[in-house]
Coordinates of C-alpha atoms and ligand atoms in Angstrom, one line a residue:
X1 CA -14.2 22.8 64.2
X2 CA -15.7 27.0 62.7
X3 CA -13.2 27.3 60.5
X4 CA -14.0 31.5 59.5
X5 CA -13.8 31.7 55.5
X6 CA -13.5 35.3 54.0
X7 CA -13.7 36.5 50.3
X8 CA -13.1 39.4 49.7
X9 CA -10.1 40.1 48.5
X10 CA -7.6 38.6 48.4
X11 CA -3.8 39.3 50.3
X12 CA -2.0 38.1 53.5
X13 CA -3.9 36.3 55.9
X14 CA -7.5 36.9 53.8
X15 CA -9.1 32.6 53.5
X16 CA -10.9 31.1 51.0
X17 CA -11.2 27.9 51.4
X18 CA -11.9 25.2 54.4
X19 CA -9.4 23.1 53.4
X20 CA -7.8 23.2 57.2
X21 CA -3.5 22.2 57.9
X22 CA -2.2 19.8 60.2
X23 CA 1.4 19.9 61.5
X24 CA 2.4 16.5 62.7
X25 CA 4.3 17.0 65.1
X26 CA 7.4 14.1 65.8
X27 CA 8.8 14.8 69.8
X28 CA 10.6 12.7 72.3
X29 CA 9.0 14.4 75.0
X30 CA 5.4 15.7 75.4
X31 CA 7.2 18.5 76.5
X32 CA 8.9 19.6 73.3
X33 CA 4.8 18.5 71.3
X34 CA 3.3 21.2 73.6
X35 CA 6.1 23.7 73.1
X36 CA 5.3 22.6 68.7
X37 CA 2.1 23.4 69.6
X38 CA 2.6 26.6 69.9
X39 CA 5.3 26.6 66.9
X40 CA 2.2 25.8 64.8
X41 CA 0.0 27.9 65.9
X42 CA 2.3 30.7 65.7
X43 CA 3.0 29.5 62.1
X44 CA -0.9 29.4 60.7
X45 CA -1.6 25.4 61.3
X46 CA -5.3 25.1 62.0
X47 CA -5.0 21.7 63.4
X48 CA -1.7 19.7 64.6
X49 CA -1.7 15.6 64.8
X50 CA -0.2 14.8 68.0
X51 CA 2.0 11.3 66.9
X52 CA 2.1 9.5 69.7
X53 CA 4.0 7.0 68.4
X54 CA 7.2 8.8 68.1
X55 CA 6.7 9.3 72.7
X56 CA 9.7 7.7 73.9
X57 CA 8.0 7.3 77.6
X58 CA 4.4 7.8 77.8
X59 CA 1.9 7.8 80.3
X60 CA -1.7 7.5 78.4
X61 CA -3.6 8.9 81.7
X62 CA -1.4 12.0 82.8
X63 CA 0.4 12.7 79.3
X64 CA -3.1 12.5 77.7
X65 CA -4.9 14.8 79.2
X66 CA -1.2 17.0 79.1
X67 CA -1.9 17.1 75.1
X68 CA -5.0 18.2 75.0
X69 CA -5.2 20.8 77.9
X70 CA -2.4 22.5 76.5
X71 CA -3.0 22.5 73.0
X72 CA -3.8 26.3 71.5
X73 CA -5.5 24.4 68.7
X74 CA -8.0 21.1 68.3
X75 CA -6.4 18.0 68.6
X76 CA -5.4 14.7 65.3
X77 CA -4.0 12.3 67.7
X78 CA -2.5 8.6 65.9
X79 CA -0.8 6.0 67.5
X80 CA 0.7 4.6 64.0
X81 CA 2.0 1.0 64.3
X82 CA 5.3 -0.5 62.7
X83 CA 3.3 -2.6 60.3
X84 CA 1.5 1.1 58.8
X85 CA 4.8 2.6 58.4
X86 CA 4.5 4.6 62.6
X87 CA 7.0 3.9 65.2
X88 CA 4.7 1.8 67.6
X89 CA 5.8 -2.0 68.2
X90 CA 3.4 -2.9 71.1
X91 CA 0.6 -5.0 71.6
X92 CA -2.6 -3.8 69.7
X93 CA -4.6 -4.1 73.0
X94 CA -2.3 -0.7 74.4
X95 CA -3.0 1.3 71.3
X96 CA -6.6 0.7 71.5
X97 CA -6.8 1.5 74.8
X98 CA -4.5 4.3 74.5
X99 CA -6.3 5.8 71.7
X100 CA -10.3 5.4 73.9
X101 CA -8.5 8.0 75.8
X102 CA -7.8 9.9 73.3
X103 CA -11.0 9.9 72.7
X104 CA -13.1 10.5 76.1
X105 CA -10.9 13.5 76.7
X106 CA -12.2 15.7 74.4
X107 CA -9.4 14.3 71.7
X108 CA -10.8 16.2 67.9
X109 CA -9.9 13.4 65.6
X110 CA -8.1 10.3 66.1
X111 CA -7.0 8.5 62.9
X112 CA -7.4 4.5 63.0
X113 CA -6.3 2.5 60.3
X114 CA -7.9 -0.1 57.9
X115 CA -6.6 -2.7 59.0
X116 CA -7.1 -2.3 62.5
X117 CA -10.1 -0.5 61.9
X118 CA -12.4 -3.5 62.4
X119 CA -10.8 -4.9 65.6
X120 CA -10.7 -0.8 67.2
X121 CA -15.2 -1.2 66.4
X122 CA -14.8 -4.0 68.1
X123 CA -13.0 -2.5 71.3
X124 CA -15.7 0.5 71.4
X125 CA -18.1 -1.3 71.0
X126 CA -20.7 1.4 69.9
X127 CA -18.4 3.7 72.9
X128 CA -17.9 6.4 71.0
X129 CA -18.2 10.6 72.2
X130 CA -19.6 12.7 69.0
X131 CA -17.3 15.5 69.9
X132 CA -14.6 13.1 68.6
X133 CA -14.3 12.6 64.5
X134 CA -12.7 9.3 63.3
X135 CA -10.1 9.2 60.2
X136 CA -10.0 5.5 59.0
X137 CA -6.6 6.1 57.3
X138 CA -5.0 3.9 54.1
X139 CA -1.3 4.1 53.2
X140 CA 0.3 2.9 50.7
X141 CA 4.4 3.0 50.2
X142 CA 4.8 1.7 46.7
X143 CA 2.0 3.0 44.0
X144 CA -1.1 5.5 43.2
X145 CA -3.6 2.0 42.4
X146 CA -5.9 2.5 39.7
X147 CA -9.5 5.1 39.8
X148 CA -11.2 1.8 40.5
X149 CA -9.0 0.5 42.8
X150 CA -9.1 3.9 44.9
X151 CA -12.7 3.5 44.8
X152 CA -13.5 0.3 45.9
X153 CA -10.3 1.5 48.8
X154 CA -12.8 4.6 49.9
X155 CA -16.0 2.3 49.9
X156 CA -14.0 -0.1 52.5
X157 CA -12.3 3.1 54.6
X158 CA -16.4 4.2 54.5
X159 CA -17.5 -0.2 55.5
X160 CA -15.2 1.2 58.2
X161 CA -17.1 3.3 59.9
X162 CA -15.0 6.6 58.7
X163 CA -16.0 10.1 60.0
X164 CA -13.2 10.5 57.8
X165 CA -11.7 8.9 55.2
X166 CA -7.9 8.9 55.1
X167 CA -5.4 7.8 51.9
X168 CA -2.1 8.2 51.0
X169 CA -0.3 6.1 47.8
X170 CA 3.5 7.8 46.4
X171 CA 3.1 9.2 42.7
X172 CA 5.3 8.0 39.7
X173 CA 4.5 9.8 38.0
X174 CA 3.4 13.1 38.8
X175 CA 0.4 12.6 36.4
X176 CA -1.3 9.9 39.3
X177 CA -2.3 12.5 41.3
X178 CA -4.8 12.7 38.8
X179 CA -6.6 10.5 39.6
X180 CA -6.7 11.2 42.9
X181 CA -8.2 14.7 42.4
X182 CA -10.6 12.8 40.5
X183 CA -11.4 10.5 44.0
X184 CA -11.7 13.6 46.3
X185 CA -13.8 15.4 43.7
X186 CA -16.1 12.6 44.3
X187 CA -16.1 11.6 48.0
X188 CA -19.6 11.8 49.7
X189 CA -17.8 12.9 53.3
X190 CA -15.2 14.4 54.1
X191 CA -11.3 13.8 52.7
X192 CA -7.3 13.8 52.9
X193 CA -6.6 12.1 49.7
X194 CA -2.2 13.0 49.8
X195 CA -0.2 12.0 46.8
X196 CA 3.6 11.2 49.0
X197 CA 6.5 12.0 47.4
X198 CA 8.0 15.7 45.3
X199 CA 5.8 14.3 42.2
X200 CA 2.9 14.1 44.2
X201 CA 3.2 18.2 46.0
X202 CA 1.3 19.1 44.1
X203 CA -1.7 17.0 45.7
X204 CA -0.9 18.4 48.8
X205 CA -1.3 22.1 48.0
X206 CA -4.1 21.7 45.0
X207 CA -6.2 20.3 48.4
X208 CA -8.2 23.4 48.4
X209 CA -9.5 23.7 45.4
X210 CA -10.8 19.5 44.9
X211 CA -12.0 19.9 48.0
X212 CA -9.7 18.1 50.8
X213 CA -10.5 18.4 54.4
X214 CA -7.1 19.0 55.3
X215 CA -3.3 18.6 54.5
X216 CA -0.3 18.3 56.3
X217 CA 3.2 21.4 56.2
X218 CA 5.5 21.2 58.3
X219 CA 7.1 23.8 61.1
X220 CA 10.6 22.7 59.3
X221 CA 11.8 21.3 56.1
X222 CA 12.7 18.2 56.4
X223 CA 10.4 17.9 59.4
X224 CA 8.2 15.1 57.7
X225 CA 5.9 13.1 59.2
X226 CA 5.5 11.9 54.7
X227 CA 7.5 12.2 51.4
X228 CA 7.1 15.3 49.7
X229 CA 5.4 17.3 52.4
X230 CA 5.6 20.9 52.2
X231 CA 6.3 22.9 55.3
X232 CA 3.6 24.9 56.4
X233 CA 5.1 29.0 55.2
X234 CA 6.0 26.6 51.9
X235 CA 2.3 26.9 52.0
X236 CA 0.8 29.9 53.6
X237 CA 3.2 32.0 52.2
X238 CA 4.9 30.8 48.9
X239 CA 1.8 29.3 47.4
X240 CA -1.1 31.5 49.0
X241 CA -3.1 28.5 50.5
X242 CA -5.8 29.6 51.7
X243 CA -6.4 31.7 47.9
X244 CA -6.9 28.4 46.4
X245 CA -11.0 27.6 45.9
X246 CA -12.6 25.0 43.0
X247 CA -12.6 27.9 40.2
X248 CA -8.4 28.6 41.1
X249 CA -6.6 28.6 37.9
X250 CA -3.2 26.3 38.0
X251 CA 0.5 27.0 36.7
X252 CA 3.5 25.8 37.2
X253 CA 6.7 25.3 35.7
X254 CA 7.3 21.9 34.0
X255 CA 10.4 20.7 34.1
X256 CA 13.1 17.3 35.4
X257 CA 15.1 19.0 37.7
X258 CA 12.7 21.7 39.2
X259 CA 13.0 22.2 43.0
X260 CA 14.9 25.0 42.7
X261 CA 13.1 26.7 40.3
X262 CA 12.8 30.2 41.6
X263 CA 9.3 31.2 38.8
X264 CA 6.1 30.2 42.3
X265 CA 7.6 32.8 44.8
X266 CA 7.6 35.5 41.7
X267 CA 4.1 34.5 40.2
X268 CA 2.4 33.4 43.6
X269 CA 3.7 36.9 45.1
X270 CA 2.1 38.7 42.0
X271 CA -1.1 36.6 41.8
X272 CA -1.4 37.5 45.2
X273 CA -1.3 41.3 44.7
X274 CA -2.7 41.3 41.8
X275 CA -6.2 39.8 43.2
X276 CA -5.4 37.3 40.4
X277 CA -6.9 33.3 40.7
X278 CA -4.4 31.8 40.0
X279 CA -2.0 29.3 41.4
X280 CA 2.1 28.4 40.4
X281 CA 3.5 25.2 40.8
X282 CA 6.3 23.2 41.0
X283 CA 5.6 20.6 39.1
X284 CA 8.0 17.5 38.1
X285 CA 7.9 16.3 35.2
X286 CA 9.0 12.4 33.7
X287 CA 7.5 12.2 30.4
X288 CA 5.4 15.9 28.6
X289 CA 3.2 14.0 26.2
X290 CA 1.6 12.4 29.3
X291 CA 1.4 15.1 31.8
X292 CA -0.5 17.4 28.9
X293 CA -2.8 14.7 28.0
X294 CA -3.8 13.7 32.0
X295 CA -4.1 17.6 32.7
X296 CA -6.0 18.7 30.1
X297 CA -8.8 20.6 31.6
X298 CA -9.1 24.2 30.7
X299 CA -8.0 24.1 34.6
X300 CA -4.6 23.6 34.2
X301 CA -4.1 27.5 32.3
X302 CA -0.7 28.2 31.6
X303 CA 3.2 26.5 32.4
X304 CA 6.6 27.5 31.5
X305 CA 8.9 24.9 30.4
X306 CA 12.8 24.1 31.9
X307 CA 15.7 21.7 30.9
X308 CA 15.4 19.1 29.0
X309 CA 11.9 20.0 28.9
X310 CA 11.8 22.7 26.4
X311 CA 12.6 20.9 22.7
X312 CA 9.5 17.1 23.4
X313 CA 7.0 21.3 24.4
X314 CA 7.5 22.8 20.7
X315 CA 6.7 19.1 19.5
X316 CA 3.1 18.7 21.8
X317 CA 2.2 21.8 21.6
X318 CA -1.2 22.1 19.1
X319 CA -0.4 26.5 17.5
X320 CA 3.5 27.3 17.5
X321 CA 5.2 30.8 17.4
X322 CA 6.9 30.8 14.7
X323 CA 9.8 32.6 16.3
X324 CA 9.3 29.6 18.4
X325 CA 10.0 27.6 15.5
X326 CA 12.6 29.3 14.2
X327 CA 15.0 29.3 18.3
X328 CA 13.5 25.1 18.2
X329 CA 12.2 25.3 22.1
X330 CA 9.5 26.3 23.6
X331 CA 9.9 27.0 26.8
X332 CA 5.7 29.1 27.8
X333 CA 2.9 27.5 26.9
X334 CA -0.1 28.2 27.2
X335 CA -3.7 26.3 27.0
X336 CA -6.1 28.4 25.2
X337 CA -9.2 29.4 26.6
X338 CA -11.9 29.1 23.7
X339 CA -10.8 25.5 22.2
X340 CA -8.2 24.2 25.3
X341 CA -5.8 23.9 22.8
X342 CA -2.3 24.2 23.4
X343 CA 0.0 26.4 22.6
X344 CA 3.5 27.9 22.6
X345 CA 6.2 30.3 22.5
X346 CA 9.6 31.4 23.4
X347 CA 10.0 33.9 25.8
X348 CA 13.2 33.7 26.7
X349 CA 14.9 35.3 23.3
X350 CA 12.8 38.9 24.5
X351 CA 14.2 38.3 27.3
X352 CA 17.6 38.4 27.4
X353 CA 17.6 40.5 24.1
X354 CA 15.3 43.7 26.0
X355 CA 18.4 43.1 28.9
X356 CA 21.2 43.2 26.9
X357 CA 20.0 46.5 25.3
X358 CA 18.8 47.7 28.2
X359 CA 22.1 47.6 29.5
X360 CA 23.9 49.1 25.9
X361 CA 21.5 51.9 26.6
X362 CA 22.6 52.6 29.7
X363 CA 26.2 51.9 28.5
X364 CA 25.0 55.3 26.6
X365 CA 23.4 53.8 23.5
X366 CA 20.4 56.0 22.1
X367 CA 18.3 56.2 18.6
X368 CA 15.1 54.6 18.6
X369 CA 17.1 51.3 16.6
X370 CA 18.5 48.9 18.6
X371 CA 21.7 49.6 20.2
X372 CA 22.0 45.6 19.0
X373 CA 22.2 46.3 14.8
X374 CA 25.3 46.7 13.8
X375 CA 27.4 44.5 16.6
X376 CA 29.7 41.6 16.8
X377 CA 27.6 39.4 19.4
X378 CA 29.5 36.1 20.3
X379 CA 27.2 32.7 21.8
X380 CA 29.2 31.0 23.8
X381 CA 27.0 27.8 23.7
X382 CA 24.2 26.4 20.9
X383 CA 21.6 25.1 23.3
X384 CA 18.5 26.2 24.2
X385 CA 19.5 28.9 25.6
X386 CA 22.1 30.5 22.8
X387 CA 19.7 29.8 20.0
X388 CA 17.4 32.3 21.5
X389 CA 20.2 34.6 22.2
X390 CA 21.3 33.9 18.6
X391 CA 17.8 34.8 16.8
X392 CA 17.2 37.7 19.2
X393 CA 20.5 39.1 17.7
X394 CA 20.6 39.1 14.4
X395 CA 17.2 39.6 14.4
X396 CA 17.6 42.9 15.7
X397 CA 21.0 42.6 13.0
X398 CA 24.1 41.9 15.2
X399 CA 26.3 39.9 13.7
X400 CA 26.6 36.6 15.4
X401 CA 29.3 34.9 15.5
X402 CA 28.4 30.8 17.4
X403 CA 31.4 29.2 20.0
X404 CA 31.0 26.3 21.4
X405 CA 32.2 23.2 22.8
X406 CA 30.7 20.7 20.3
X407 CA 32.2 22.6 16.9
X408 CA 28.8 21.3 15.1
X409 CA 26.5 22.5 16.8
X410 CA 27.2 25.0 16.4
X411 CA 27.8 25.0 12.9
X412 CA 24.8 24.0 12.9
X413 CA 23.0 27.0 14.7
X414 CA 26.0 29.8 12.3
X415 CA 24.3 28.7 9.2
X416 CA 20.4 28.1 10.4
X417 CA 21.1 32.1 10.9
X418 CA 23.4 33.7 9.0
X419 CA 26.5 34.0 10.8
X420 CA 29.7 32.3 11.4
X421 CA 30.9 28.9 13.9
X422 CA 34.7 29.1 16.0
X423 CA 35.4 26.0 18.3
X424 CA 35.0 27.1 22.7
X425 CA 39.2 27.1 21.8
X426 CA 38.9 29.5 19.5
X427 CA 37.2 32.1 21.8
X428 CA 40.3 33.3 23.5
X429 CA 41.6 34.3 20.6
X430 CA 38.7 35.9 18.7
X431 CA 38.7 39.7 18.8
X432 CA 38.5 40.5 14.8
X433 CA 37.0 44.5 16.8
X434 CA 36.9 45.8 19.9
X435 CA 32.9 47.1 21.2
X436 CA 32.1 43.9 20.6
X437 CA 29.2 41.9 22.9
X438 CA 29.7 38.3 24.5
X439 CA 26.8 35.8 26.1
X440 CA 27.4 33.3 27.7
X441 CA 24.1 30.5 27.6
X442 CA 25.6 27.6 28.9
X443 CA 25.5 26.4 32.5
X444 CA 29.5 26.4 33.0
X445 CA 29.9 28.4 36.6
X446 CA 27.1 28.1 37.2
X447 CA 26.5 27.1 41.4
X448 CA 27.9 25.0 42.8
X449 CA 31.2 24.8 40.7
X450 CA 31.6 29.0 40.7
X451 CA 34.8 29.0 40.4
X452 CA 34.5 28.1 36.3
X453 CA 34.7 31.0 33.5
X454 CA 34.4 29.8 30.0
X455 CA 37.2 32.4 28.4
X456 CA 40.3 33.5 30.4
X457 CA 39.7 37.0 31.1
X458 CA 42.3 38.5 29.5
X459 CA 39.9 37.9 26.1
X460 CA 37.3 40.3 27.7
X461 CA 38.9 43.2 27.3
X462 CA 37.6 43.4 23.6
X463 CA 34.1 44.0 24.8
X464 CA 32.4 46.3 25.3
X465 CA 29.5 44.3 26.9
X466 CA 29.3 41.0 28.8
X467 CA 26.0 38.9 29.4
X468 CA 25.6 35.2 31.1
X469 CA 22.5 33.6 31.3
X470 CA 24.1 31.5 34.8
X471 CA 21.6 32.7 37.2
X472 CA 22.7 31.1 40.2
X473 CA 25.3 32.5 41.1
X474 CA 24.2 36.0 39.5
X475 CA 27.8 37.2 39.5
X476 CA 29.8 34.5 37.6
X477 CA 33.2 34.5 37.3
X478 CA 32.7 35.6 33.8
X479 CA 30.9 38.8 35.4
X480 CA 33.9 39.9 37.7
X481 CA 35.5 38.8 35.6
X482 CA 33.9 41.6 32.2
X483 CA 33.5 44.3 35.5
X484 CA 37.4 44.1 36.6
X485 CA 38.4 45.5 33.3
X486 CA 35.7 47.8 33.1
X487 CA 32.4 45.6 30.6
X488 CA 29.6 46.8 31.1
X489 CA 27.5 43.3 32.6
X490 CA 24.0 41.8 32.2
X491 CA 22.6 39.1 34.2
X492 CA 21.1 35.7 33.9
X493 CA 18.6 37.6 37.1
X494 CA 18.1 39.9 34.7
X495 CA 17.3 37.8 32.0
X496 CA 15.0 35.5 33.9
X497 CA 13.2 39.1 35.1
X498 CA 13.0 39.8 31.4
X499 CA 11.1 36.7 30.0
X500 CA 9.0 36.0 33.7
X501 CA 7.5 39.7 32.4
X502 CA 6.9 37.9 29.3
X503 CA 5.4 34.9 31.2
X504 CA 3.4 37.0 33.7
X505 CA 1.4 38.8 30.8
X506 CA 0.7 35.7 28.8
X507 CA -0.4 33.6 31.0
X508 CA -3.1 36.6 32.7
X509 CA -3.9 39.1 30.3
X510 CA -2.5 41.9 32.9
X511 CA 0.3 43.8 33.0
X512 CA 3.3 42.1 34.8
X513 CA 4.8 44.4 38.0
X514 CA 7.8 44.9 36.9
X515 CA 8.9 46.7 40.1
X516 CA 8.6 43.3 42.5
X517 CA 9.4 40.7 40.2
X518 CA 12.6 43.2 40.7
X519 CA 12.7 43.7 44.3
X520 CA 11.7 39.8 44.7
X521 CA 14.9 38.5 42.5
X522 CA 16.9 41.1 44.8
X523 CA 17.8 43.5 41.7
X524 CA 15.7 46.1 42.6
Ligands
NAP1 P1 21.4 23.1 26.6 O1 20.2 23.0 25.5 O2 21.8 22.3 27.7 O3 22.1 23.6 26.2 C1 23.8 23.4 27.4 C2 24.9 24.1 26.3 O4 26.5 24.4 27.0 C3 24.9 23.9 24.6 O5 26.4 24.5 23.6 C4 26.4 22.5 26.1 O6 28.0 22.2 23.9 C5 27.3 23.0 26.8 N1 27.5 22.6 27.5 C6 27.7 22.3 28.8 N2 28.7 22.0 29.6 C7 29.3 22.4 28.8 C8 30.9 22.9 28.9 N3 30.8 22.1 30.4 N4 31.6 22.8 28.7 C9 31.3 24.0 27.5 N5 30.2 23.7 27.1 C10 28.9 23.2 27.8 O7 20.7 23.5 28.3 P2 19.8 25.5 28.1 O8 19.1 25.4 27.9 O9 20.3 26.2 26.7 O10 20.1 26.1 28.7 C11 22.1 26.5 29.3 C12 22.2 27.4 30.6 O11 21.0 29.1 30.6 C13 21.7 26.8 32.2 O12 22.1 27.2 32.8 C14 20.6 28.1 32.4 O13 20.2 27.6 34.0 C15 20.7 29.0 31.8 N6 19.5 29.4 31.5 C16 19.1 30.8 32.0 C17 18.3 31.6 31.7 C18 17.8 32.7 32.5 O14 15.7 33.4 32.8 N7 19.0 33.6 32.9 C19 16.7 30.6 30.5 C20 17.4 29.9 30.1 C21 18.2 29.0 30.8 P3 27.6 21.3 23.7 O15 26.6 21.3 22.3 O16 29.2 21.0 23.4 O17 27.0 19.8 25.1

């Protein structure tokens, strides 16, 4: 099969690699499978995997002919037995007969399990049509073996007569994927190498970078043939799969949990529009030092860090920006291209403070100095975001008050930055003056507990501006009630966008496409 490869300017529809997107099709009837084949083509798949073991009734002669004849894309036939994670529980002879028939009737690929390959070869007795490529596969649903064991596995698969090697392992840790990339790069024959599970996601997205033959993409979220498969739509539009090549720089958001993060959507769209050769991934990381040690090549160029890794990130960077050091948290890590060292900084405070300053200016503040200078600035929370806001407000000349559930933490932070501490309970009656600024930096009011708020509405009338770091939902109960009493509001989405501007510029060296970021986040 020939794939037209374009290497012109980037954009949707362009293609810089030959790695195929394969849609696994699992349905009860042949008609349903045919329907899904057409959907696969319309969605952008290059090839379909027909899972014969999922058909509820199956007449090999007429059904295989129909499936091949009506398929608008190249085919891969798989008849997976129960002992390898599939649904087929009949005898091997019937299964081999059906696969042989697929080959004779014009299938482009068939898949046979390594454990059955020797018997299948004996069964075929050399009678293999030239056109049909045989994928010999192995699946490990528990773990990812050592590099040496994987090397041996690939050798055994090749010795079993594979035209294409396939193995899928399971990611216990995200660093397992590195061993699979290493095998993929060095394999002498076409290879499909996947690491299953959320921690293995990057194996499915970065395979064009390392020369993988194909990746699997589903038609619908959740309708997977193996754990961790993204949708075709996500591969194409969220991760710019067609634009990934061996030079593509890898970026990502490191967190646990991380799948909810909107950062990949933001950065990948901007990379595509700017023609920047990078990809931004969701990285589910358990052990940050191990992650940094494993992915230490210059290709892994920059990371955003979120809960719970901001403090550890600070301790693992080779150099840390003094502001991030004072805040005690790093949310952006850059690998310096000249020496590979990790540089950490904090863009949270810039994002939040500039959004609040903009809000005050929209409210009429003017002049060259920050509109925060001299204001009484009340921060609720003393965690990572609380420290960033308190530090940033202090830097701009505000008088800072910290209110926190754990009073000791409020006191500690207040002492460091030279402010006042309050308990959360005292906040309600705290109104020494009007025109104050309130910044919630706790997760109170975040989805799913959207009915919660950190301060009663009555207390909000003393504030000129209320900010909430929570950005799901965009308008929290706190912000809704603040608006009702006439305060100016600034949302967590504005902070998110503001910190992303900074990170984008540090990652790419290009000015952030600000309007685009606002449009993507629905904040224009
Ligand atoms: P963190 O370091 O874990 O700090 C959490 C803070 O919230 C602590 O002060 C904690 O008080 C307080 N808290 C948590 N649950 C509470 C509750 N039920 N009642 C009262 N106080 C509570 O987290 P973080 O990194 O600062 O993040 C905090 C929030 O900011 C999250 O919702 C996060 O999504 C948001 N955030 C938004 C952006 C953005 O760009 N918009 C950026 C960063 C963070 P104790 O000290 O008593 O435990």
